[in-house]
Amino acid sequence: MSTIQPVRGTHDLIGENQRRHSHVVSAARRISALYGFGEWSTPIFEDTRVFSRSLGDTSDVVSKEMYSFSDRDGESITLRPEGTAAICRALVTNGLTQSLPQKVFYAGPMFRYERPQKGRYRQFHQIGVELMGAAEPQADAEVIALGYQILQDLGVAEHVTLELNTLGDAASREAWREALIAYFSRYKDQLSEDSRVRLEKNPLRILDSKDRSDRALVADAPQMAEFLTPEASTFWDDLRRTLDNFGISYRVNTSIVRGLDYYNHTTFEFVTDKLGSQGTVMAGGRYDGLVKQMGGPAVPSVGLAAGVERLSMLLDTAPESARPVIIVPVGSPAEGTVFKVLQSLRQQGVYVEMGYRGSLRKRMERAGKQNAAYVLFLGEDEVERGVCRIKHMESGQESEVTLDSVLSDAATFFLSGEKAAI
RNA sequence: GCGGAUGUAGCUCAGCUGGUAGAGCGCCGGUUUGUGGUACCGGUUGUCGCGGGUUCGAGCCCCGUCAUUCGCCCCA
């Protein structure tokens, strides 16, 4: 084929897919508003340093997955691989570190140069929230509760479990990290090839390994809990207690370490077994040091992000498209009347289309295919008498009403409990 | 970046040991322009992913390439 194909890992959102997608985004936006999160939109590309500085040089995202290029001035630009770093940059550059806390919702495309798979694309979409300027574990719980409510609202909560972990504060994390390096170094020859690389780059990731012999070693590895400072320990206890009070159940999973370097204290993932190996559907954590790395003051923060494509795939049913009222002229009714009715209904907020091609039979057939809620017949004879016929498509029932009543109060006929209304 | 599978009509797929492409669904039209979702009749659709090779002849065999998909890595 000589037709041009979409770029690898990109996809068009059309019809049912777009409806699923929109449904996920608008649900997330609506629920976020209930928790006081307002929407920000930041640029789709940023100075490369926004990401290289924040995500960690050894993270895969920075080391091999960024879509970076030089613009015409030779400046290094990167298509955003995630949302948090950009939101933090926006917080700083807009001077909003003076008015904390800030509660932000965002939605939009992200870009990572990866091998595409089901639920993983090179251009994909995320929704996310960031609560910046709150050091208390209650903030973490609030963000998790918000995420959970989004999943509930979408009807996918029962397919998803919350896995929770703590990385402790900087001191705890460093002590643990060193203990892990010491431990795994002792068994270096038993580690998988991947994990030997991890030992150099990011030893915490070994805990997440799926390799059989790695798992055996991991079972006896030093636990984070042993290294928590008293402060970090209190934070962890408070978080779990607050989640209990929110009525949110979770499973502690000490292998949730997250791939991006900026996390501390809380990390969590909502995972499902319905998407193959792309099981993480929503994830986040606390990042107390990130805003400072962006050149701002220390602003303790917590947030989460979710993959819209993955959530869309979990939706049991696609949202239905709106059902129109379809006007079908029969015979040759006065044109003036036909268009007057058509536009009047639209002005009154009713979704209407007109069928004016083919035989009456054809017009009805098309109305059926468009899943019309009603057909409004404007028959030549009726129009002369000042009336029209309205057919309810599901029941097939038909009734005659005056044109005046349709023109003055369409709601009576079309907006009550029917999807024809928008 | 690594390993496996798969690419035939808009969709789902069939196509024998190589002999110049089929079905169902959909789509369009019709069953006298006053009534759809059922039924019947007719019609439409392809450079068989792309490029090369073997052969008298390739959808089928070989090589390459691109894409999709599953797993690994990583991540939403």
Coordinates of C-alpha atoms (C1' of nucleotides) in Angstrom, one line a residue:
Chain A
M1 CA 0.0 0.0 0.0
S2 CA 1.2 3.4 -0.8
T3 CA -1.1 5.2 1.6
I4 CA 0.7 7.0 4.4
Q5 CA 0.4 5.1 7.7
P6 CA 0.2 6.8 11.1
V7 CA 3.6 7.0 12.9
R8 CA 4.5 4.0 14.9
G9 CA 2.9 4.0 18.3
T10 CA 0.3 6.7 17.5
H11 CA -3.3 6.2 16.9
D12 CA -6.5 8.0 15.9
L13 CA -9.4 8.4 18.2
I14 CA -12.6 7.9 16.3
G15 CA -16.1 7.0 17.1
E16 CA -16.4 4.6 20.1
N17 CA -12.8 5.0 21.0
Q18 CA -13.1 8.8 21.2
R19 CA -16.3 8.5 23.3
R20 CA -14.5 6.2 25.8
H21 CA -11.6 8.6 25.9
S22 CA -13.8 11.7 26.4
H23 CA -15.8 9.9 29.1
V24 CA -12.7 9.0 31.1
V25 CA -11.3 12.6 30.9
S26 CA -14.5 14.3 31.7
A27 CA -15.1 12.0 34.7
A28 CA -11.7 12.7 36.0
R29 CA -12.1 16.4 35.5
R30 CA -15.5 16.4 37.3
I31 CA -14.4 14.3 40.3
S32 CA -11.2 16.4 40.6
A33 CA -13.4 19.5 40.9
L34 CA -15.2 17.9 43.8
Y35 CA -11.9 17.8 45.7
G36 CA -11.1 21.4 44.8
F37 CA -8.7 20.7 41.9
G38 CA -8.7 23.3 39.1
E39 CA -7.5 22.6 35.6
W40 CA -4.1 23.8 34.2
S41 CA -2.9 23.4 30.7
T42 CA 0.8 23.6 30.1
P43 CA 2.7 23.4 26.8
I44 CA 3.1 20.1 25.1
F45 CA 6.9 20.6 24.9
E46 CA 9.3 22.1 27.3
D47 CA 13.0 22.9 27.7
T48 CA 14.6 19.5 27.9
R49 CA 16.1 20.4 31.3
V50 CA 12.6 20.4 32.8
F51 CA 12.6 16.6 32.5
S52 CA 16.3 15.7 32.6
R53 CA 16.7 17.6 35.8
S54 CA 13.7 16.1 37.6
L55 CA 13.2 12.5 36.5
G56 CA 16.8 11.3 37.2
D57 CA 19.5 10.7 34.6
T58 CA 19.4 7.0 35.0
S59 CA 15.7 6.6 34.6
D60 CA 14.7 4.9 31.4
V61 CA 12.4 7.8 30.6
V62 CA 15.3 10.2 30.4
S63 CA 18.0 7.9 29.2
K64 CA 16.2 6.4 26.2
E65 CA 12.6 7.3 25.9
M66 CA 12.4 11.1 25.4
Y67 CA 11.4 12.7 22.1
S68 CA 14.0 15.4 22.1
F69 CA 15.1 17.7 19.3
S70 CA 16.8 21.0 18.6
D71 CA 14.6 23.8 17.5
R72 CA 15.8 26.4 15.0
D73 CA 17.7 28.3 17.6
G74 CA 19.6 25.2 18.6
E75 CA 17.7 24.9 21.9
S76 CA 17.0 21.4 23.1
I77 CA 13.2 20.8 23.3
T78 CA 11.4 17.7 24.6
L79 CA 7.9 16.5 24.0
R80 CA 6.7 16.0 27.5
P81 CA 7.0 12.4 28.7
E82 CA 4.9 13.1 31.8
G83 CA 3.0 15.8 33.5
T84 CA 4.3 16.4 37.0
A85 CA 7.6 18.0 36.1
A86 CA 5.9 20.5 33.8
I87 CA 3.3 21.4 36.4
C88 CA 6.1 22.1 38.9
R89 CA 7.9 24.3 36.4
A90 CA 4.6 26.2 35.8
L91 CA 4.1 26.6 39.6
V92 CA 7.6 28.2 39.8
T93 CA 7.5 30.3 36.7
N94 CA 4.1 31.7 37.5
G95 CA 5.1 32.7 40.9
L96 CA 2.5 30.6 42.5
T97 CA 4.8 29.3 45.2
Q98 CA 3.6 32.4 47.0
S99 CA 0.0 31.1 47.1
L100 CA 0.0 27.6 48.4
P101 CA -1.4 25.1 48.4
Q102 CA -2.2 24.7 44.7
K103 CA -4.5 21.9 43.6
V104 CA -4.1 21.2 39.9
F105 CA -5.9 18.9 37.5
Y106 CA -4.4 18.3 34.0
A107 CA -5.2 16.2 31.0
G108 CA -3.4 15.7 27.7
P109 CA -1.0 13.8 25.5
M110 CA 2.4 12.6 26.6
F111 CA 5.2 11.1 24.5
R112 CA 7.6 8.3 25.1
Y113 CA 9.8 6.6 22.6
E114 CA 9.1 3.0 23.5
R115 CA 8.2 -0.3 21.9
P116 CA 4.4 -0.1 21.4
Q117 CA 2.2 -2.7 23.0
K118 CA -1.4 -3.0 24.1
G119 CA -2.0 -0.2 26.4
R120 CA 1.3 1.4 25.7
Y121 CA 1.7 4.0 22.9
R122 CA 4.3 6.5 21.9
Q123 CA 1.7 9.2 22.0
F124 CA -0.6 8.5 24.9
H125 CA -2.8 10.5 27.2
Q126 CA -2.8 11.0 30.9
I127 CA -5.0 12.7 33.4
G128 CA -3.4 13.7 36.6
V129 CA -3.7 15.8 39.7
E130 CA -1.0 17.5 41.8
L131 CA -1.5 18.9 45.3
M132 CA 1.4 21.2 45.9
G133 CA 2.3 22.8 49.2
A134 CA 1.0 20.2 51.7
A135 CA 3.4 18.2 53.8
E136 CA 0.8 16.2 55.7
P137 CA -0.1 12.6 55.1
Q138 CA -3.7 13.6 54.9
A139 CA -2.9 15.2 51.6
D140 CA -1.6 11.9 50.3
A141 CA -4.7 10.2 51.4
E142 CA -6.9 12.9 49.8
V143 CA -5.1 12.3 46.5
I144 CA -5.5 8.6 46.7
A145 CA -9.2 9.0 47.6
L146 CA -9.7 11.2 44.6
G147 CA -8.0 8.6 42.4
Y148 CA -10.2 5.9 43.8
Q149 CA -13.3 7.9 43.3
I150 CA -12.5 8.4 39.6
L151 CA -12.1 4.6 39.2
Q152 CA -15.4 4.1 41.0
D153 CA -17.1 6.6 38.8
L154 CA -15.8 4.9 35.8
G155 CA -17.1 1.6 37.1
V156 CA -13.7 -0.1 37.0
A157 CA -12.9 0.0 40.8
E158 CA -13.7 -3.7 41.2
H159 CA -11.1 -4.7 38.7
V160 CA -8.4 -2.7 40.3
T161 CA -6.5 -2.9 43.6
L162 CA -4.5 -0.3 45.4
E163 CA -0.9 -1.2 46.2
L164 CA 0.8 1.1 48.7
N165 CA 4.4 1.6 49.9
T166 CA 6.6 4.1 51.5
L167 CA 10.1 5.1 50.5
G168 CA 10.6 7.1 53.6
D169 CA 12.3 10.4 53.8
A170 CA 15.6 11.2 52.2
A171 CA 17.6 9.8 55.2
S172 CA 15.6 6.6 55.4
R173 CA 15.8 6.0 51.7
E174 CA 19.5 6.5 51.5
A175 CA 20.2 4.1 54.4
W176 CA 17.9 1.5 52.9
R177 CA 19.5 1.9 49.5
E178 CA 22.9 1.3 50.9
A179 CA 21.8 -1.7 52.7
L180 CA 20.3 -3.1 49.5
I181 CA 23.5 -2.5 47.6
A182 CA 25.5 -4.3 50.2
Y183 CA 23.0 -7.2 50.3
F184 CA 22.7 -7.7 46.6
S185 CA 26.4 -7.2 46.0
R186 CA 27.0 -10.3 48.1
Y187 CA 24.8 -12.4 45.8
K188 CA 25.8 -10.6 42.6
D189 CA 26.6 -13.9 40.8
Q190 CA 23.1 -15.2 41.5
L191 CA 21.4 -12.1 40.1
S192 CA 19.9 -11.9 36.7
E193 CA 21.7 -10.0 34.0
D194 CA 19.1 -7.2 34.2
S195 CA 19.4 -6.9 37.9
R196 CA 23.1 -6.6 37.8
V197 CA 22.6 -3.5 35.7
R198 CA 20.0 -2.3 38.2
L199 CA 22.4 -2.8 41.0
E200 CA 24.5 -0.1 39.4
K201 CA 21.7 2.2 38.2
N202 CA 18.7 1.8 40.5
P203 CA 19.0 -1.0 43.1
L204 CA 15.5 -0.4 44.3
R205 CA 14.2 -1.8 41.1
I206 CA 15.6 -5.2 41.8
L207 CA 12.8 -5.6 44.2
D208 CA 10.4 -5.4 41.3
S209 CA 12.1 -8.1 39.2
K210 CA 10.1 -10.9 37.7
D211 CA 13.1 -13.2 37.4
R212 CA 12.7 -16.4 39.5
S213 CA 16.1 -16.4 41.1
D214 CA 16.0 -12.7 41.8
R215 CA 12.7 -13.2 43.6
A216 CA 14.3 -15.7 45.9
L217 CA 16.9 -13.2 46.8
V218 CA 14.4 -10.4 47.2
A219 CA 12.5 -12.4 49.7
D220 CA 15.3 -12.0 52.2
A221 CA 16.4 -8.6 51.3
P222 CA 16.5 -5.8 53.8
Q223 CA 13.1 -4.2 54.3
M224 CA 12.4 -0.5 54.1
A225 CA 10.6 -0.7 57.4
E226 CA 13.9 -1.4 59.2
F227 CA 15.4 1.9 58.0
L228 CA 12.5 4.3 58.5
T229 CA 13.4 7.3 60.6
P230 CA 11.0 8.0 63.4
E231 CA 9.5 10.9 61.4
A232 CA 9.1 8.8 58.3
S233 CA 7.6 6.0 60.3
T234 CA 5.0 8.3 61.9
F235 CA 4.1 9.7 58.4
W236 CA 3.6 6.1 57.1
D237 CA 1.4 5.2 60.1
D238 CA -0.7 8.4 59.7
L239 CA -1.2 7.8 56.0
R240 CA -2.5 4.3 56.5
R241 CA -4.8 5.3 59.4
T242 CA -6.2 8.2 57.3
L243 CA -6.8 5.8 54.4
D244 CA -8.7 3.5 56.8
N245 CA -10.8 6.5 57.8
F246 CA -11.5 7.2 54.1
G247 CA -12.7 3.6 53.9
I248 CA -10.1 2.8 51.2
S249 CA -8.6 -0.6 51.3
Y250 CA -5.1 -1.3 50.1
R251 CA -2.4 -3.9 50.0
V252 CA 1.1 -2.9 51.2
N253 CA 3.6 -3.9 48.5
T254 CA 7.2 -3.2 49.3
S255 CA 8.2 -3.5 45.7
I256 CA 6.4 -0.4 44.6
V257 CA 9.4 1.8 44.1
R258 CA 8.4 3.8 41.0
G259 CA 10.7 4.5 38.1
L260 CA 11.1 8.2 38.5
D261 CA 13.6 9.5 41.0
Y262 CA 11.7 12.3 42.5
Y263 CA 9.4 10.3 44.8
N264 CA 9.8 10.0 48.6
H265 CA 7.5 8.8 51.3
T266 CA 4.3 7.6 49.7
T267 CA 4.2 5.6 46.5
F268 CA 1.2 3.8 45.2
E269 CA -0.3 2.1 42.1
F270 CA -3.8 1.1 41.2
V271 CA -3.2 -2.2 39.2
T272 CA -5.4 -4.5 37.3
D273 CA -4.8 -8.0 35.8
K274 CA -7.0 -7.3 32.8
L275 CA -4.4 -5.5 30.6
G276 CA -1.7 -8.1 30.3
S277 CA 1.7 -6.8 31.4
Q278 CA 0.5 -3.2 31.3
G279 CA -1.4 -3.6 34.6
T280 CA -0.7 -0.2 36.2
V281 CA -3.7 2.0 35.5
M282 CA -3.1 4.9 37.8
A283 CA 0.0 5.7 39.9
G284 CA 1.6 8.4 42.0
G285 CA 3.3 9.4 45.1
R286 CA 4.9 12.2 47.1
Y287 CA 7.6 14.4 45.7
D288 CA 8.9 16.8 48.3
G289 CA 12.0 17.8 46.5
L290 CA 10.9 18.4 42.9
V291 CA 9.8 22.0 43.0
K292 CA 13.2 22.9 44.5
Q293 CA 14.9 21.2 41.7
M294 CA 12.9 23.4 39.3
G295 CA 14.5 26.4 41.0
G296 CA 11.7 27.2 43.4
P297 CA 11.5 26.9 47.2
A298 CA 10.9 23.5 48.9
V299 CA 7.3 22.8 48.2
P300 CA 6.2 19.4 49.6
S301 CA 3.7 17.9 47.1
V302 CA 1.8 14.7 46.2
G303 CA 0.1 13.7 43.0
L304 CA -1.0 11.0 40.7
A305 CA -1.4 10.2 37.0
A306 CA -3.5 7.8 35.1
G307 CA -3.3 6.5 31.5
V308 CA -6.5 7.4 29.6
E309 CA -6.0 4.6 27.0
R310 CA -5.7 2.0 29.7
L311 CA -8.7 3.2 31.6
S312 CA -10.7 3.4 28.3
M313 CA -9.9 -0.3 27.7
L314 CA -11.2 -1.2 31.1
L315 CA -14.5 0.4 30.6
D316 CA -17.1 -2.3 30.2
T317 CA -19.2 -0.5 27.7
A318 CA -18.6 2.4 25.5
P319 CA -20.7 5.5 26.2
E320 CA -23.6 5.7 23.6
S321 CA -23.6 8.5 21.1
A322 CA -26.4 11.0 21.4
R323 CA -29.7 10.0 19.8
P324 CA -31.2 12.6 17.4
V325 CA -34.6 13.6 16.5
I326 CA -35.0 13.3 12.8
I327 CA -37.3 15.4 10.7
V328 CA -38.7 13.6 7.7
P329 CA -40.7 15.6 5.2
V330 CA -43.5 13.5 3.6
G331 CA -44.7 14.6 0.2
S332 CA -43.9 18.3 -0.4
P333 CA -44.7 20.3 2.7
A334 CA -44.1 24.0 2.6
E335 CA -40.3 24.5 2.7
G336 CA -40.6 27.5 5.0
T337 CA -42.3 25.4 7.6
V338 CA -39.8 22.6 7.4
F339 CA -36.7 24.7 8.0
K340 CA -38.5 26.8 10.6
V341 CA -39.2 23.7 12.7
L342 CA -35.7 22.3 12.2
Q343 CA -34.0 25.5 13.4
S344 CA -36.5 26.1 16.1
L345 CA -35.8 22.8 17.7
R346 CA -32.0 23.4 17.6
Q347 CA -32.5 26.8 19.1
Q348 CA -34.4 25.0 21.9
G349 CA -31.5 22.7 22.5
V350 CA -32.7 19.6 20.8
Y351 CA -30.3 17.5 18.7
V352 CA -32.1 17.4 15.3
E353 CA -31.2 16.3 11.8
M354 CA -33.2 16.2 8.7
G355 CA -33.7 13.4 6.3
Y356 CA -34.4 14.7 2.8
R357 CA -33.0 12.1 0.5
G358 CA -34.5 9.0 -1.0
S359 CA -37.9 7.4 -0.6
L360 CA -39.8 7.6 2.7
R361 CA -38.8 4.0 3.3
K362 CA -35.1 5.0 2.8
R363 CA -35.4 8.0 5.1
M364 CA -36.9 5.8 7.8
E365 CA -34.2 3.2 7.3
R366 CA -31.5 5.9 7.8
A367 CA -33.3 7.3 10.8
G368 CA -33.1 3.8 12.3
K369 CA -29.4 3.5 11.6
Q370 CA -28.7 6.8 13.2
N371 CA -30.4 5.5 16.3
A372 CA -33.0 8.2 16.2
A373 CA -35.0 8.7 19.4
Y374 CA -37.9 10.2 17.5
V375 CA -38.9 10.9 13.9
L376 CA -40.9 14.0 13.4
F377 CA -43.0 13.6 10.2
L378 CA -43.9 16.8 8.4
G379 CA -46.6 15.5 6.1
E380 CA -48.0 17.7 3.4
D381 CA -51.5 17.3 4.6
E382 CA -50.7 17.7 8.2
V383 CA -48.6 20.8 7.7
E384 CA -51.6 22.4 5.9
R385 CA -53.7 21.7 9.0
G386 CA -50.9 23.1 11.3
V387 CA -49.9 19.8 12.8
C388 CA -47.2 17.1 12.5
R389 CA -46.7 13.6 13.7
I390 CA -44.1 12.4 16.2
K391 CA -43.0 8.8 16.2
H392 CA -41.3 7.3 19.2
M393 CA -38.8 4.9 17.5
E394 CA -38.5 2.4 20.3
S395 CA -42.2 1.8 20.8
G396 CA -43.3 2.6 17.3
Q397 CA -46.0 4.8 18.8
E398 CA -47.1 7.8 16.9
S399 CA -49.1 10.8 17.8
E400 CA -50.3 14.0 16.2
V401 CA -49.4 17.4 17.8
T402 CA -49.8 21.0 16.7
L403 CA -46.8 22.7 15.1
D404 CA -47.3 25.6 17.4
S405 CA -46.7 23.5 20.5
V406 CA -43.5 22.0 19.0
L407 CA -42.2 25.5 18.1
S408 CA -42.9 26.9 21.5
D409 CA -42.1 24.1 23.8
A410 CA -40.1 21.2 22.3
A411 CA -39.0 20.1 25.7
T412 CA -42.4 18.6 26.3
F413 CA -41.9 16.2 23.5
F414 CA -38.2 15.5 23.3
L415 CA -36.3 16.5 26.4
S416 CA -38.1 14.5 29.1
G417 CA -35.9 11.5 30.0
E418 CA -34.8 10.9 26.5
K419 CA -31.3 11.0 25.2
A420 CA -32.3 13.2 22.3
A421 CA -31.6 16.0 24.6
I422 CA -28.2 17.5 24.9
Chain B
rG1 C1' 16.8 -2.4 23.0
rC2 C1' 15.8 -8.2 23.2
rG3 C1' 12.6 -12.8 22.0
rG4 C1' 7.9 -15.2 19.8
rA5 C1' 3.4 -14.8 16.7
rU6 C1' 0.6 -12.4 12.8
rG7 C1' -0.3 -9.2 8.2
rU8 C1' -5.8 -11.5 2.2
rA9 C1' -12.3 -6.5 0.7
rG10 C1' -14.5 -1.2 5.6
rC11 C1' -14.8 -5.5 9.6
rU12 C1' -14.2 -11.0 10.9
rC13 C1' -11.9 -14.6 8.3
rA14 C1' -11.4 -18.9 4.3
rG15 C1' -8.0 -19.9 0.3
rC16 C1' -5.9 -27.8 -0.7
rU17 C1' 0.9 -30.6 -2.2
rG18 C1' 2.6 -23.1 -5.7
rG19 C1' -1.9 -22.7 -11.4
rU20 C1' -3.6 -15.2 -12.5
rA21 C1' -8.8 -14.4 -5.3
rG22 C1' -13.8 -16.2 -1.9
rA23 C1' -17.6 -16.2 2.3
rG24 C1' -20.3 -13.7 6.1
rC25 C1' -21.1 -9.0 8.0
rG26 C1' -21.2 -4.0 6.4
rC27 C1' -22.1 -0.5 2.5
rC28 C1' -25.3 1.3 -1.9
rG29 C1' -29.8 0.5 -4.7
rG30 C1' -34.7 -1.9 -5.2
rU31 C1' -39.5 -4.6 -3.3
rU32 C1' -44.8 2.1 -7.0
rU33 C1' -41.7 8.7 -2.3
rG34 C1' -47.2 8.0 3.9
rU35 C1' -43.4 4.9 7.9
rG36 C1' -37.3 2.0 10.2
rG37 C1' -35.2 -2.0 13.2
rU38 C1' -37.4 -8.5 10.3
rA39 C1' -37.7 -10.7 5.1
rC40 C1' -36.6 -11.0 -0.3
rC41 C1' -33.8 -9.2 -4.9
rG42 C1' -29.6 -6.8 -7.2
rG43 C1' -24.9 -4.3 -6.9
rU44 C1' -20.1 -2.6 -4.8
rU45 C1' -15.2 -3.6 -2.6
rG46 C1' -8.9 -5.8 -3.1
rU47 C1' -1.7 -3.4 -6.5
rC48 C1' -3.3 -10.7 -1.0
rG49 C1' 1.4 -5.0 4.1
rC50 C1' 5.8 -3.3 1.1
rG51 C1' 10.5 -4.6 -1.8
rG52 C1' 13.4 -8.3 -3.8
rG53 C1' 14.4 -13.6 -5.0
rU54 C1' 13.2 -18.8 -6.7
rU55 C1' 9.7 -20.6 -10.6
rC56 C1' 6.9 -21.4 -17.1
rG57 C1' 3.7 -19.5 -13.0
rA58 C1' 3.8 -17.0 -6.0
rG59 C1' -1.6 -15.1 -1.5
rC60 C1' 1.0 -19.8 -0.7
rC61 C1' 8.3 -21.1 -0.9
rC62 C1' 13.1 -17.9 0.4
rC63 C1' 15.4 -13.1 2.0
rG64 C1' 14.7 -8.2 3.6
rU65 C1' 11.6 -4.4 5.4
rC66 C1' 7.4 -2.0 7.7
rA67 C1' 3.3 -2.5 10.9
rU68 C1' 0.4 -5.0 14.5
rU69 C1' 0.4 -8.3 18.7
rC70 C1' 2.3 -11.2 23.1
rG71 C1' 6.3 -11.5 26.6
rC72 C1' 11.0 -9.1 28.7
rC73 C1' 13.0 -4.2 30.0
rC74 C1' 10.4 0.1 31.5
rC75 C1' 6.1 2.6 32.4
rA76 C1' 0.3 5.4 32.4

